[in-house]
mmCIF file with all atom_site columns, C-alpha atoms in Angstrom:
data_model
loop_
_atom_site.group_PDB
_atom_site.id
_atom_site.type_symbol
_atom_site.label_atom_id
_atom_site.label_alt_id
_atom_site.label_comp_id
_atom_site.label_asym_id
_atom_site.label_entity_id
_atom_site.label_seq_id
_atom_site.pdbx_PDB_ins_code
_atom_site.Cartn_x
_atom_site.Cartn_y
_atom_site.Cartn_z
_atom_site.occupancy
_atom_site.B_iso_or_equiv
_atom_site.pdbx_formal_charge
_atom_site.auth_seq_id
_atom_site.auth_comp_id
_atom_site.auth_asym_id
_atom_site.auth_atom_id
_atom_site.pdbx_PDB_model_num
ATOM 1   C CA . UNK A 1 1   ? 35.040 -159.563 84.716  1.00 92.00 ? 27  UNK A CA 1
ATOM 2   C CA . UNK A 1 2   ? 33.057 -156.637 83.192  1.00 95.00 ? 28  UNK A CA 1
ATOM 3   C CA . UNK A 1 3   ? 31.070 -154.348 84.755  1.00 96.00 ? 29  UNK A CA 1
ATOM 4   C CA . UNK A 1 4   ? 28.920 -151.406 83.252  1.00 96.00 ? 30  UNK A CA 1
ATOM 5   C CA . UNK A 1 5   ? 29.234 -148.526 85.517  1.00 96.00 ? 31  UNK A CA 1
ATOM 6   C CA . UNK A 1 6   ? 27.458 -144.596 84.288  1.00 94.00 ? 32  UNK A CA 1
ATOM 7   C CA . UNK A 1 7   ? 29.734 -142.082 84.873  1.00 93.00 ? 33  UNK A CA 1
ATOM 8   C CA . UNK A 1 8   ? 26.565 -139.691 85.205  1.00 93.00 ? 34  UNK A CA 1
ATOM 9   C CA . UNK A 1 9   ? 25.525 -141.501 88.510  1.00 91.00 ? 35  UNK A CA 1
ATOM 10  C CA . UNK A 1 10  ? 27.774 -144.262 89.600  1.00 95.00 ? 36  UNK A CA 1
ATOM 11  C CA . UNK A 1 11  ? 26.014 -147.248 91.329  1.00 95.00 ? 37  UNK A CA 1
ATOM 12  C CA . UNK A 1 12  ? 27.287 -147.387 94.734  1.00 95.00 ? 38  UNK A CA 1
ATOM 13  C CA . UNK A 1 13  ? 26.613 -151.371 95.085  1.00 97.00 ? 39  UNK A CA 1
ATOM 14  C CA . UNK A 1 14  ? 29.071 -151.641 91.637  1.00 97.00 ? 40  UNK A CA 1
ATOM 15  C CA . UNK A 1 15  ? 31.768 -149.059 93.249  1.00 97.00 ? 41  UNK A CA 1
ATOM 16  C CA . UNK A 1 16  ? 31.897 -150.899 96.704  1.00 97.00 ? 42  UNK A CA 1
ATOM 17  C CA . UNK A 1 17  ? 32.520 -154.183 94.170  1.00 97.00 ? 43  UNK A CA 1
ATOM 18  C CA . UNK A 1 18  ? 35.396 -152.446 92.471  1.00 98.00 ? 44  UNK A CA 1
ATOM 19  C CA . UNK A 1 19  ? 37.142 -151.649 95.878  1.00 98.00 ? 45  UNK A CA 1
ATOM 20  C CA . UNK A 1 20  ? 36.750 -155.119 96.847  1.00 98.00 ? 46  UNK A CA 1
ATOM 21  C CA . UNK A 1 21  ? 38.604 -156.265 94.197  1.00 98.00 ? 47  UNK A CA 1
ATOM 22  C CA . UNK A 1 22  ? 41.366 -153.099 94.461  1.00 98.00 ? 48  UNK A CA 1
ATOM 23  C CA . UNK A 1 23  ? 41.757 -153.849 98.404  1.00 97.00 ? 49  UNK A CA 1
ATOM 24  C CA . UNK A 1 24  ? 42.109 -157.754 97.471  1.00 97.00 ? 50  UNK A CA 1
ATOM 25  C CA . UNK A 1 25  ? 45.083 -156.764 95.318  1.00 97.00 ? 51  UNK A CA 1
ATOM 26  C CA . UNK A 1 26  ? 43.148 -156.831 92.202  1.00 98.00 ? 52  UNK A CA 1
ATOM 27  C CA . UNK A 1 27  ? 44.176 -154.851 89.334  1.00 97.00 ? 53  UNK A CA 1
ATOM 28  C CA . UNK A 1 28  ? 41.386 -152.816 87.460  1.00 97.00 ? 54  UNK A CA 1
ATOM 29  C CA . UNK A 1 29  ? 40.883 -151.197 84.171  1.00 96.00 ? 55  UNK A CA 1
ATOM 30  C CA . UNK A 1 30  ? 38.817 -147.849 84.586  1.00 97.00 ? 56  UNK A CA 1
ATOM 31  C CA . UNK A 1 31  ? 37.981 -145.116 82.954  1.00 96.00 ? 57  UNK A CA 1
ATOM 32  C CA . UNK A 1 32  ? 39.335 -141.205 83.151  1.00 95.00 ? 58  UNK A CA 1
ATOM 33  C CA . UNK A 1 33  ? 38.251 -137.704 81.587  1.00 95.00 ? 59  UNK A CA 1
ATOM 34  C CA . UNK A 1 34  ? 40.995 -138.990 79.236  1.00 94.00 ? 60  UNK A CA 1
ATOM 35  C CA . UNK A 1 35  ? 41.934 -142.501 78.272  1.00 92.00 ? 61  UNK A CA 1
ATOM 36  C CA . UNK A 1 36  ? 41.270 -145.642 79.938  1.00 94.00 ? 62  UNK A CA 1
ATOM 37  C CA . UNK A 1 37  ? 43.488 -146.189 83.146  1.00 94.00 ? 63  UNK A CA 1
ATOM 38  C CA . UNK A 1 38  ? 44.869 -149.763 84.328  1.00 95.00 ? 64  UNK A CA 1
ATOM 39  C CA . UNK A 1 39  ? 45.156 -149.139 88.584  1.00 95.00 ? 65  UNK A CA 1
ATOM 40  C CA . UNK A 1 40  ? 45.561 -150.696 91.947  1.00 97.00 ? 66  UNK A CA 1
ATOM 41  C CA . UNK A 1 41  ? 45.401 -149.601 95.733  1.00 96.00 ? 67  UNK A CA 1
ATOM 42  C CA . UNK A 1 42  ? 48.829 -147.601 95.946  1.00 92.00 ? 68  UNK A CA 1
ATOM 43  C CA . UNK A 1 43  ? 49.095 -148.897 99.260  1.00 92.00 ? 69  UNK A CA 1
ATOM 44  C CA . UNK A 1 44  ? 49.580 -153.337 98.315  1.00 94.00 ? 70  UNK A CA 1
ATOM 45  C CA . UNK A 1 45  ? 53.526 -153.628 97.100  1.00 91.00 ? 71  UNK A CA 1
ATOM 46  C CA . UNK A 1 46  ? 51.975 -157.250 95.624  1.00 93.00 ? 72  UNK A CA 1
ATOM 47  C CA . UNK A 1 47  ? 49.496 -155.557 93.324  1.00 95.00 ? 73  UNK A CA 1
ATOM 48  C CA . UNK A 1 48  ? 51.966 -152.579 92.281  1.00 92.00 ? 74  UNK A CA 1
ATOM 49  C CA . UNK A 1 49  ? 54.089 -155.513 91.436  1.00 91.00 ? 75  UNK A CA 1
ATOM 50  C CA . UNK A 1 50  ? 52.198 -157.105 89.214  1.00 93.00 ? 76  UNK A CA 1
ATOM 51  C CA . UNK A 1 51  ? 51.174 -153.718 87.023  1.00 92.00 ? 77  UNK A CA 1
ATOM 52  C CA . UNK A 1 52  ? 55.176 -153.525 86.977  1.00 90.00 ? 78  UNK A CA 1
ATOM 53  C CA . UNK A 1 53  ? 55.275 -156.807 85.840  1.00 91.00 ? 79  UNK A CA 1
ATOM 54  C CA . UNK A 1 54  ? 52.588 -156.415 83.051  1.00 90.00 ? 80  UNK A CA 1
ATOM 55  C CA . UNK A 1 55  ? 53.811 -153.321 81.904  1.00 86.00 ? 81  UNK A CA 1
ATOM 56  C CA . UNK A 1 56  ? 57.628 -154.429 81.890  1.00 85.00 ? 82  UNK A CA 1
ATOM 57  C CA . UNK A 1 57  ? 59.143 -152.063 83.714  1.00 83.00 ? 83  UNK A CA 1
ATOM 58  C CA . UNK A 1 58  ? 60.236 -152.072 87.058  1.00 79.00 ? 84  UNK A CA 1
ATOM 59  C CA . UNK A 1 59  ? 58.602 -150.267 90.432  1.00 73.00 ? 85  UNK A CA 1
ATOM 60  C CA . UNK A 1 60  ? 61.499 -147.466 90.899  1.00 70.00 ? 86  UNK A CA 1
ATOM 61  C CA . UNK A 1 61  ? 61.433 -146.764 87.023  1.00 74.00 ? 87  UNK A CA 1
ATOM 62  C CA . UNK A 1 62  ? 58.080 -146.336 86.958  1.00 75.00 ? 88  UNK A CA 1
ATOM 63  C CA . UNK A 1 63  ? 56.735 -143.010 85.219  1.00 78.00 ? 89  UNK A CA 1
ATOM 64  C CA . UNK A 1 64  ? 52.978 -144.327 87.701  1.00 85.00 ? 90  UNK A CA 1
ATOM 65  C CA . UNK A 1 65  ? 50.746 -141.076 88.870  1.00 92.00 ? 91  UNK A CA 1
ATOM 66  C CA . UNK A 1 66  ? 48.047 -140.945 91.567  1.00 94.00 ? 92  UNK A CA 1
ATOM 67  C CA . UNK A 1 67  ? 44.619 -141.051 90.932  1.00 96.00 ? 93  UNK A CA 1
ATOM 68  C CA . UNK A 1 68  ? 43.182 -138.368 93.834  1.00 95.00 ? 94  UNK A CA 1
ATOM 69  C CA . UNK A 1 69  ? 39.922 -137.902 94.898  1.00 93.00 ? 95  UNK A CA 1
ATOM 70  C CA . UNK A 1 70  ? 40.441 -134.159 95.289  1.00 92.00 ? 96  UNK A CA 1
ATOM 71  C CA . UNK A 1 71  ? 42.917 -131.308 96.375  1.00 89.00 ? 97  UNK A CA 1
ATOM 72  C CA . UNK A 1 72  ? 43.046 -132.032 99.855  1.00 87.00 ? 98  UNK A CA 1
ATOM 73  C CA . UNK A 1 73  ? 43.954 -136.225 98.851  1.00 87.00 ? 99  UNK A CA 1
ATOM 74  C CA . UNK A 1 74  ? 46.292 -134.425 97.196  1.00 90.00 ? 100 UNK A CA 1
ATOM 75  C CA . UNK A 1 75  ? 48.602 -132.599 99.854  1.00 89.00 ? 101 UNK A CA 1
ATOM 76  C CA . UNK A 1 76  ? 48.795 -136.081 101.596 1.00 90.00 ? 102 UNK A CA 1
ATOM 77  C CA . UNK A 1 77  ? 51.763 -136.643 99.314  1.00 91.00 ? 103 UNK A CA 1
ATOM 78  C CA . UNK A 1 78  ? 53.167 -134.066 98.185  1.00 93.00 ? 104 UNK A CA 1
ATOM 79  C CA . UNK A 1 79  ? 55.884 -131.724 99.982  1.00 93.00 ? 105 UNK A CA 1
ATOM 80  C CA . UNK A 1 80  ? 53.909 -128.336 100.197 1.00 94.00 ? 106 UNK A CA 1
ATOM 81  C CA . UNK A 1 81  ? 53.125 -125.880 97.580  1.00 94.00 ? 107 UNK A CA 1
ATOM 82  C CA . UNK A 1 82  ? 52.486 -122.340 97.123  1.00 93.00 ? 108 UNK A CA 1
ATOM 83  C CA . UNK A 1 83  ? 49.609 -120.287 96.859  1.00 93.00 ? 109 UNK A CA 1
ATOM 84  C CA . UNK A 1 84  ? 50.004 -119.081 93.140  1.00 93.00 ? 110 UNK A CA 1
ATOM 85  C CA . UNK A 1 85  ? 50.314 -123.298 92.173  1.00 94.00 ? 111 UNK A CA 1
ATOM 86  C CA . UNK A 1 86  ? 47.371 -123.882 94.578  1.00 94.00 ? 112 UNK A CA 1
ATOM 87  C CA . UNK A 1 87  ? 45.379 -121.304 92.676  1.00 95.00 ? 113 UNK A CA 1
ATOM 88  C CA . UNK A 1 88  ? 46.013 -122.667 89.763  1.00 96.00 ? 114 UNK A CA 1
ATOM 89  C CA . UNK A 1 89  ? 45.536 -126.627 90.415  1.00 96.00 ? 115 UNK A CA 1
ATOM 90  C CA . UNK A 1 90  ? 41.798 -125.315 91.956  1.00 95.00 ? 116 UNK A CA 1
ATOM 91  C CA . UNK A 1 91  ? 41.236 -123.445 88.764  1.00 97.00 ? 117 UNK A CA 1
ATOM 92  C CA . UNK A 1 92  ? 42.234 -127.009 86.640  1.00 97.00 ? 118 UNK A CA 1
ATOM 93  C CA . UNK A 1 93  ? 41.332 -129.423 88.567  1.00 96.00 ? 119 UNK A CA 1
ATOM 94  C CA . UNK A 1 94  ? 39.105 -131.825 88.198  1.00 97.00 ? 120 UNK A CA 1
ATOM 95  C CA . UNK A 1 95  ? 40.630 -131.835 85.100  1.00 97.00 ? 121 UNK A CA 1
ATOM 96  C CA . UNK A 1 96  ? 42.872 -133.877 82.066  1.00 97.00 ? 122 UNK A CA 1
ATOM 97  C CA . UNK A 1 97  ? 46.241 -132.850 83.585  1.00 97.00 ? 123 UNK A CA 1
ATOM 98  C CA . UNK A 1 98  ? 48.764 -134.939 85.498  1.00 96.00 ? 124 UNK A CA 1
ATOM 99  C CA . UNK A 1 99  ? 50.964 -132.550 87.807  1.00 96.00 ? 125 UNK A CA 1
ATOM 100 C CA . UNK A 1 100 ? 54.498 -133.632 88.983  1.00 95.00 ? 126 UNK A CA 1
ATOM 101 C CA . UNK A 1 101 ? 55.114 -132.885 92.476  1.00 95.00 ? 127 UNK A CA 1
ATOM 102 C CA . UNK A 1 102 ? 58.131 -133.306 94.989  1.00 93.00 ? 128 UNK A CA 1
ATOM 103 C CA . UNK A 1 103 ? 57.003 -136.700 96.817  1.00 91.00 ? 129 UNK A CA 1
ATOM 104 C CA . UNK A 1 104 ? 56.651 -136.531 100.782 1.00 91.00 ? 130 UNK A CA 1
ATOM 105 C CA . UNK A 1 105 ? 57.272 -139.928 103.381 1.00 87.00 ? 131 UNK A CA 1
ATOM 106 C CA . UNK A 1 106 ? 54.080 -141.092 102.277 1.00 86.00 ? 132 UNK A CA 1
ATOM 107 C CA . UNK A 1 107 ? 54.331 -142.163 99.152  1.00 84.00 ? 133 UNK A CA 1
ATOM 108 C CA . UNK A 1 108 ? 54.920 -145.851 98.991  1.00 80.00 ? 134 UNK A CA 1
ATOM 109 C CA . UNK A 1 109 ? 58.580 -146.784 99.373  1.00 75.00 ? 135 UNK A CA 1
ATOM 110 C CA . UNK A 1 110 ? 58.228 -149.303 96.746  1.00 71.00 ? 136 UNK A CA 1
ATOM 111 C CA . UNK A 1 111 ? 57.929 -146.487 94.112  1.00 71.00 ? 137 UNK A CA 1
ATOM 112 C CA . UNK A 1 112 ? 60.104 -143.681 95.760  1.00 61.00 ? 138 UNK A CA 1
ATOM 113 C CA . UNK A 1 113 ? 63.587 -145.821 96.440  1.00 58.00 ? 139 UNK A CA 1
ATOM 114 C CA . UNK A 1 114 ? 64.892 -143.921 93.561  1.00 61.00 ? 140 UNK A CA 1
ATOM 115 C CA . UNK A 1 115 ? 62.256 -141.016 92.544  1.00 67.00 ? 141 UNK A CA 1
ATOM 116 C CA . UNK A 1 116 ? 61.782 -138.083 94.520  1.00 86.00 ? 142 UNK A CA 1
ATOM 117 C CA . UNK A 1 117 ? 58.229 -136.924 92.500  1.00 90.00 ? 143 UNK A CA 1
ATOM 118 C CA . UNK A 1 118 ? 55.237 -138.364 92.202  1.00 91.00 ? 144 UNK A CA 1
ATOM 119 C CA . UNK A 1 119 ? 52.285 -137.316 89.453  1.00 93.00 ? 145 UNK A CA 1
ATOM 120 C CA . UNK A 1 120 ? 49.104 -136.438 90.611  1.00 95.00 ? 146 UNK A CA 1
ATOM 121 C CA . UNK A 1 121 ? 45.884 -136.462 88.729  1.00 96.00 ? 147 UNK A CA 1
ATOM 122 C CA . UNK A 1 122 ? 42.298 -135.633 89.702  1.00 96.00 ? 148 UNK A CA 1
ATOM 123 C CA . UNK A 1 123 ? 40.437 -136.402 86.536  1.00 97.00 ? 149 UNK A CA 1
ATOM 124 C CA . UNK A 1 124 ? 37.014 -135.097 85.973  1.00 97.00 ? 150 UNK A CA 1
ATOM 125 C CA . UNK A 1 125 ? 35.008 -138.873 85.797  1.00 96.00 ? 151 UNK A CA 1
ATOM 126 C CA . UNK A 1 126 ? 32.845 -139.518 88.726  1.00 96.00 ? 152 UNK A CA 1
ATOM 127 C CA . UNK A 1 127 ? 33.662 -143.176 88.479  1.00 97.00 ? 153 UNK A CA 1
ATOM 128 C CA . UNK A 1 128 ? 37.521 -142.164 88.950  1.00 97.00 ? 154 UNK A CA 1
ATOM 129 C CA . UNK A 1 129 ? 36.627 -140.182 91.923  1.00 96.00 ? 155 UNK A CA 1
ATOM 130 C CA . UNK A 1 130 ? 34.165 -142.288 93.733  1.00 97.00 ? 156 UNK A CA 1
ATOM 131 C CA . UNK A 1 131 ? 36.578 -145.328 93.427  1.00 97.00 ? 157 UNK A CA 1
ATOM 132 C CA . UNK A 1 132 ? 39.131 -143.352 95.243  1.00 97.00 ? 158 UNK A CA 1
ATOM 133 C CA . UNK A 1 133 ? 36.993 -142.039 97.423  1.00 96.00 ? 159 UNK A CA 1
ATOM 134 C CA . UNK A 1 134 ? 35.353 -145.408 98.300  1.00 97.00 ? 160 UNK A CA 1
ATOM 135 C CA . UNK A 1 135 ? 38.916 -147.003 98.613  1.00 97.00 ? 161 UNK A CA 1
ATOM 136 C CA . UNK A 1 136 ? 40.174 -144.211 101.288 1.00 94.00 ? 162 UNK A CA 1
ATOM 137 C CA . UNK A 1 137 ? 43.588 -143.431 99.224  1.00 92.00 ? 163 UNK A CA 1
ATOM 138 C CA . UNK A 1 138 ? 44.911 -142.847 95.511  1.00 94.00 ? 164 UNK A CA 1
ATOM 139 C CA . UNK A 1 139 ? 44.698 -145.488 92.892  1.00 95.00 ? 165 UNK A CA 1
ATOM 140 C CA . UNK A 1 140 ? 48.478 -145.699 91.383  1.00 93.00 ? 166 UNK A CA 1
ATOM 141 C CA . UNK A 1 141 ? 47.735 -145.718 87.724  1.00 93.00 ? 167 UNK A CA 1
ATOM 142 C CA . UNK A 1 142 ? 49.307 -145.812 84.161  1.00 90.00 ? 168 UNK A CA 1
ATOM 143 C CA . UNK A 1 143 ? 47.027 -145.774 80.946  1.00 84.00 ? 169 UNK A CA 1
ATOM 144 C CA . UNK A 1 144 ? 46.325 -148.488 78.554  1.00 79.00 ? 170 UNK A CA 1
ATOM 145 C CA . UNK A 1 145 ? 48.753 -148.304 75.438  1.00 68.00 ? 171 UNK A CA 1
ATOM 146 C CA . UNK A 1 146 ? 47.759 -150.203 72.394  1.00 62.00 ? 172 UNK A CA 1
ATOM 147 C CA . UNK A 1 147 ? 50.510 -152.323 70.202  1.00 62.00 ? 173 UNK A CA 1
ATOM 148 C CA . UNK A 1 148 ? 48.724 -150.576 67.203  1.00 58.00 ? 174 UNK A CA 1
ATOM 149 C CA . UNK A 1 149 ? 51.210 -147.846 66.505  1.00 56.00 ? 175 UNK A CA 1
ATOM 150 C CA . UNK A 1 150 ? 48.045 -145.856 64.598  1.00 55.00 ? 176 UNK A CA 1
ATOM 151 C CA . UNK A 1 151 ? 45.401 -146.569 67.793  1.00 60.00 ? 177 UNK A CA 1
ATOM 152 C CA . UNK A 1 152 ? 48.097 -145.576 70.699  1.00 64.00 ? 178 UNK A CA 1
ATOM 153 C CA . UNK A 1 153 ? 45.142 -146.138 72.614  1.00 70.00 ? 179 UNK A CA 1
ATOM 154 C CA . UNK A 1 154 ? 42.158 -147.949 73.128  1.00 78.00 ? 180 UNK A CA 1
ATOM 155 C CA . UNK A 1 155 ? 38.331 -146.860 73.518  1.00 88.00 ? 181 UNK A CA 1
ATOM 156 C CA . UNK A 1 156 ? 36.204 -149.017 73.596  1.00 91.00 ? 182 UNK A CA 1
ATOM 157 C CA . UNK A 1 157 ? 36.152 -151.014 77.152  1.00 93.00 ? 183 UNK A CA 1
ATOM 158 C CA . UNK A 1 158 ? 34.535 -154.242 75.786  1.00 93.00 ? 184 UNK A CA 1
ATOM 159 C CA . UNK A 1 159 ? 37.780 -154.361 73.389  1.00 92.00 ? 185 UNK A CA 1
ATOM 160 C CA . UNK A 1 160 ? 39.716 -153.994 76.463  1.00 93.00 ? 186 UNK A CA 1
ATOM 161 C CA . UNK A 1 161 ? 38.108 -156.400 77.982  1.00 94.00 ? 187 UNK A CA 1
ATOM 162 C CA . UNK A 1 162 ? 38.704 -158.599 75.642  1.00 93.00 ? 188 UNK A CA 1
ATOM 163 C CA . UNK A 1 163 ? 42.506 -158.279 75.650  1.00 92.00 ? 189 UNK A CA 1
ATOM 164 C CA . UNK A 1 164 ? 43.068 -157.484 78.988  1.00 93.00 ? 190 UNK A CA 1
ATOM 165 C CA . UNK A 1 165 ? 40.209 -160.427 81.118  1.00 92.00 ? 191 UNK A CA 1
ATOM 166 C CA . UNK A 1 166 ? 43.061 -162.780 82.120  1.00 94.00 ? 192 UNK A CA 1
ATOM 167 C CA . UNK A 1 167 ? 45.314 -160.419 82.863  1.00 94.00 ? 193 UNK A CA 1
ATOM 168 C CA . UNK A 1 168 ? 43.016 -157.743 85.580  1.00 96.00 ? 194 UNK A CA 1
ATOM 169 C CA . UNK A 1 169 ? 40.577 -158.705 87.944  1.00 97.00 ? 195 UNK A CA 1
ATOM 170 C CA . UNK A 1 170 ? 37.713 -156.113 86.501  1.00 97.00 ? 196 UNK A CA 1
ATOM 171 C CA . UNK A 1 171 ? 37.589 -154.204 83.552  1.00 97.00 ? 197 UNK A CA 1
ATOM 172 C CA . UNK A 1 172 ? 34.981 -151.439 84.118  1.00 97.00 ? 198 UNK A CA 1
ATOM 173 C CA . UNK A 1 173 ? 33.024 -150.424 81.227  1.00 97.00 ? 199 UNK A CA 1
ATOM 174 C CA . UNK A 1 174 ? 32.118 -146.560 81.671  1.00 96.00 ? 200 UNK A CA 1
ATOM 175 C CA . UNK A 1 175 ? 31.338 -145.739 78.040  1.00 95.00 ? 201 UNK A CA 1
ATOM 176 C CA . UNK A 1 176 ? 33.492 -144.966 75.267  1.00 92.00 ? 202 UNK A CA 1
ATOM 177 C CA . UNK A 1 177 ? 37.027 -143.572 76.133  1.00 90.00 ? 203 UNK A CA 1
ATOM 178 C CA . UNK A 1 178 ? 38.994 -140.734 74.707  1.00 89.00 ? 204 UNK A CA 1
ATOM 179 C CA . UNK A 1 179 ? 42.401 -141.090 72.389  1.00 87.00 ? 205 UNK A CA 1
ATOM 180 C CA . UNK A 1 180 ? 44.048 -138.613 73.870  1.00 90.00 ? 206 UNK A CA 1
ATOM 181 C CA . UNK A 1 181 ? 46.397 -138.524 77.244  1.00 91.00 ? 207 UNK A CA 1
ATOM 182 C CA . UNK A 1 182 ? 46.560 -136.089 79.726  1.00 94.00 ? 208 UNK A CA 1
ATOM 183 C CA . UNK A 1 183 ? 48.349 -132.982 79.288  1.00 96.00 ? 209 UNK A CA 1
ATOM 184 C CA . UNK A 1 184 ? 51.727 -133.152 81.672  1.00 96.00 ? 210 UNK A CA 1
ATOM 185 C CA . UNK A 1 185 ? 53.489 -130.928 84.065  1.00 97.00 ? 211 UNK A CA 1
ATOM 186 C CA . UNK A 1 186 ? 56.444 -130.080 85.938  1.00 96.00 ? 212 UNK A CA 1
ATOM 187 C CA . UNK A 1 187 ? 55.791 -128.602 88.930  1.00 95.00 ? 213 UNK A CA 1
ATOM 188 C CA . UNK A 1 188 ? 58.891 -129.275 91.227  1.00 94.00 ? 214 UNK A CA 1
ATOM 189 C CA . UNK A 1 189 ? 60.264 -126.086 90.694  1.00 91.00 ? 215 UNK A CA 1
ATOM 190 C CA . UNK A 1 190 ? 57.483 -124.012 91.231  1.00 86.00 ? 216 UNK A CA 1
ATOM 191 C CA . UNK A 1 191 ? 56.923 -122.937 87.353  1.00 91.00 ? 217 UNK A CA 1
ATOM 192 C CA . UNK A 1 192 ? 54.552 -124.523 85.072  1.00 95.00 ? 218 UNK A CA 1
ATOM 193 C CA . UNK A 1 193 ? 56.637 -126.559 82.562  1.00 96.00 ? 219 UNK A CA 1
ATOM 194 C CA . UNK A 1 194 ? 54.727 -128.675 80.398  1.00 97.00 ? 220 UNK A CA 1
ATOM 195 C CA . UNK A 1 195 ? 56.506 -132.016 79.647  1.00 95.00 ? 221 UNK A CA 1
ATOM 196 C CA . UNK A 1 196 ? 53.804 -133.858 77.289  1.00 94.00 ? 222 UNK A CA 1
ATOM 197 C CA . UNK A 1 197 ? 51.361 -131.837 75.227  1.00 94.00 ? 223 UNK A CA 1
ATOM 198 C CA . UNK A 1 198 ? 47.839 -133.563 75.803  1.00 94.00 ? 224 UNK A CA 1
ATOM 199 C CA . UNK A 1 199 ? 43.747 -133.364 76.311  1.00 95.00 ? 225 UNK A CA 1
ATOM 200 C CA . UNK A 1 200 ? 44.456 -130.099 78.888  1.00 95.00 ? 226 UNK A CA 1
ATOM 201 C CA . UNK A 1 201 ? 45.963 -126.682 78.449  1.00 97.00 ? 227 UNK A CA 1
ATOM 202 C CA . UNK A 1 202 ? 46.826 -125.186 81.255  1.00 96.00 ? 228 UNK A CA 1
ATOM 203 C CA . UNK A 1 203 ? 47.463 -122.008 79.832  1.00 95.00 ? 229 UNK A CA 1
ATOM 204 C CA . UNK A 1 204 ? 43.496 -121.261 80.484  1.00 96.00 ? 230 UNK A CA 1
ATOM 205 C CA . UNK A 1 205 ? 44.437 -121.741 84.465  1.00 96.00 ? 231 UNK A CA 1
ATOM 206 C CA . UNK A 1 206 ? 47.414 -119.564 84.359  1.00 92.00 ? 232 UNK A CA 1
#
């Protein structure tokens, strides 16, 4: 299933439809201030299973971040921070950065057995946000990678849709997407270390 959502004002009938589908156990493709993002309700081990299973990689291996609604969604599962990172994450945030975070008891134990961080992004797309908000927690979340190696990843959502319709529940079509991931950081240690070079640079929030 497609469905046209605008990010300027997202319809709340076609949101409440999305977290139908995402509380069933549905997996969704969605978009992000970066690249299109396949999700699922963090809190069904069934669904998480099956993105595991799609992707080909296995729940405690996973590299999966959170898709927050906002700072405060945030500190629900992470161990707590400082002021000067606190500053800064309300300086970048919404924004195209994932930040790596010691993991606290509530992050599923179906992703944790092994991992003791969990990423954490807050991306600035209104569908994003209103899913999660909608839903009550984070989205888990990994983006779309294309088997193109020139187009690492895909844009246009009725494309998606196309290669994706029998394996999601919903595609969501929010416009074009970009090409280019989020920018990634370390944050376990209380320094700023950037691990993947992407859309964000955090050096403007330092």
């Amino acid at each position: 299933m497609l469905i046209k959502i605008y990010p300027e004002n997202p319809n709340e009938r076609a949101i409440e439809q999305v977290v139908e589908v995402l509380k069933k156990g549905g997996l969704i493709i969605y978009p992000t201030d970066t690249i299109y993002g396949l999700g699922c309700d963090i809190t069904n081990p069934k669904a998480i299973e099956k993105i595991c299973r799609l992707r080909g990689i296995k729940p405690e291996k996973a590299n999966f971040s959170f898709i927050c609604h906002d700072l405060k969604h945030i500190s629900d599962y992470i161990k707590p921070i400082d002021n000067t990172t606190f500053r800064v994450l309300k300086k970048a945030l919404p924004g195209p950065f994932t930040f790596i975070f010691n993991a606290n008891n509530n992050v599923p134990k179906l992703l944790s057995s092994n991992k003791k961080t969990v990423g954490i992004r807050v991306p600035d797309n209104n569908i994003a946000r209103c899913i999660v908000k909608e839903l009550g927690n984070p989205i888990l979340s990994t983006s779309i990678k294309d088997d193109d190696d020139v187009i690492e990843y895909s844009t246009d959502p009725e494309l998606i849709h196309e290669k994706y319709e029998d394996l999601v529940d919903l595609v969501i079509d929010g416009g074009y997407g970009d090409n280019e991931a989020s920018t990634v950081i370390d944050c376990t240690t209380g320094e700023f270390e950037v691990i993947r070079e992407g859309k964000g640079n955090i050096e403007e929030y330092l």
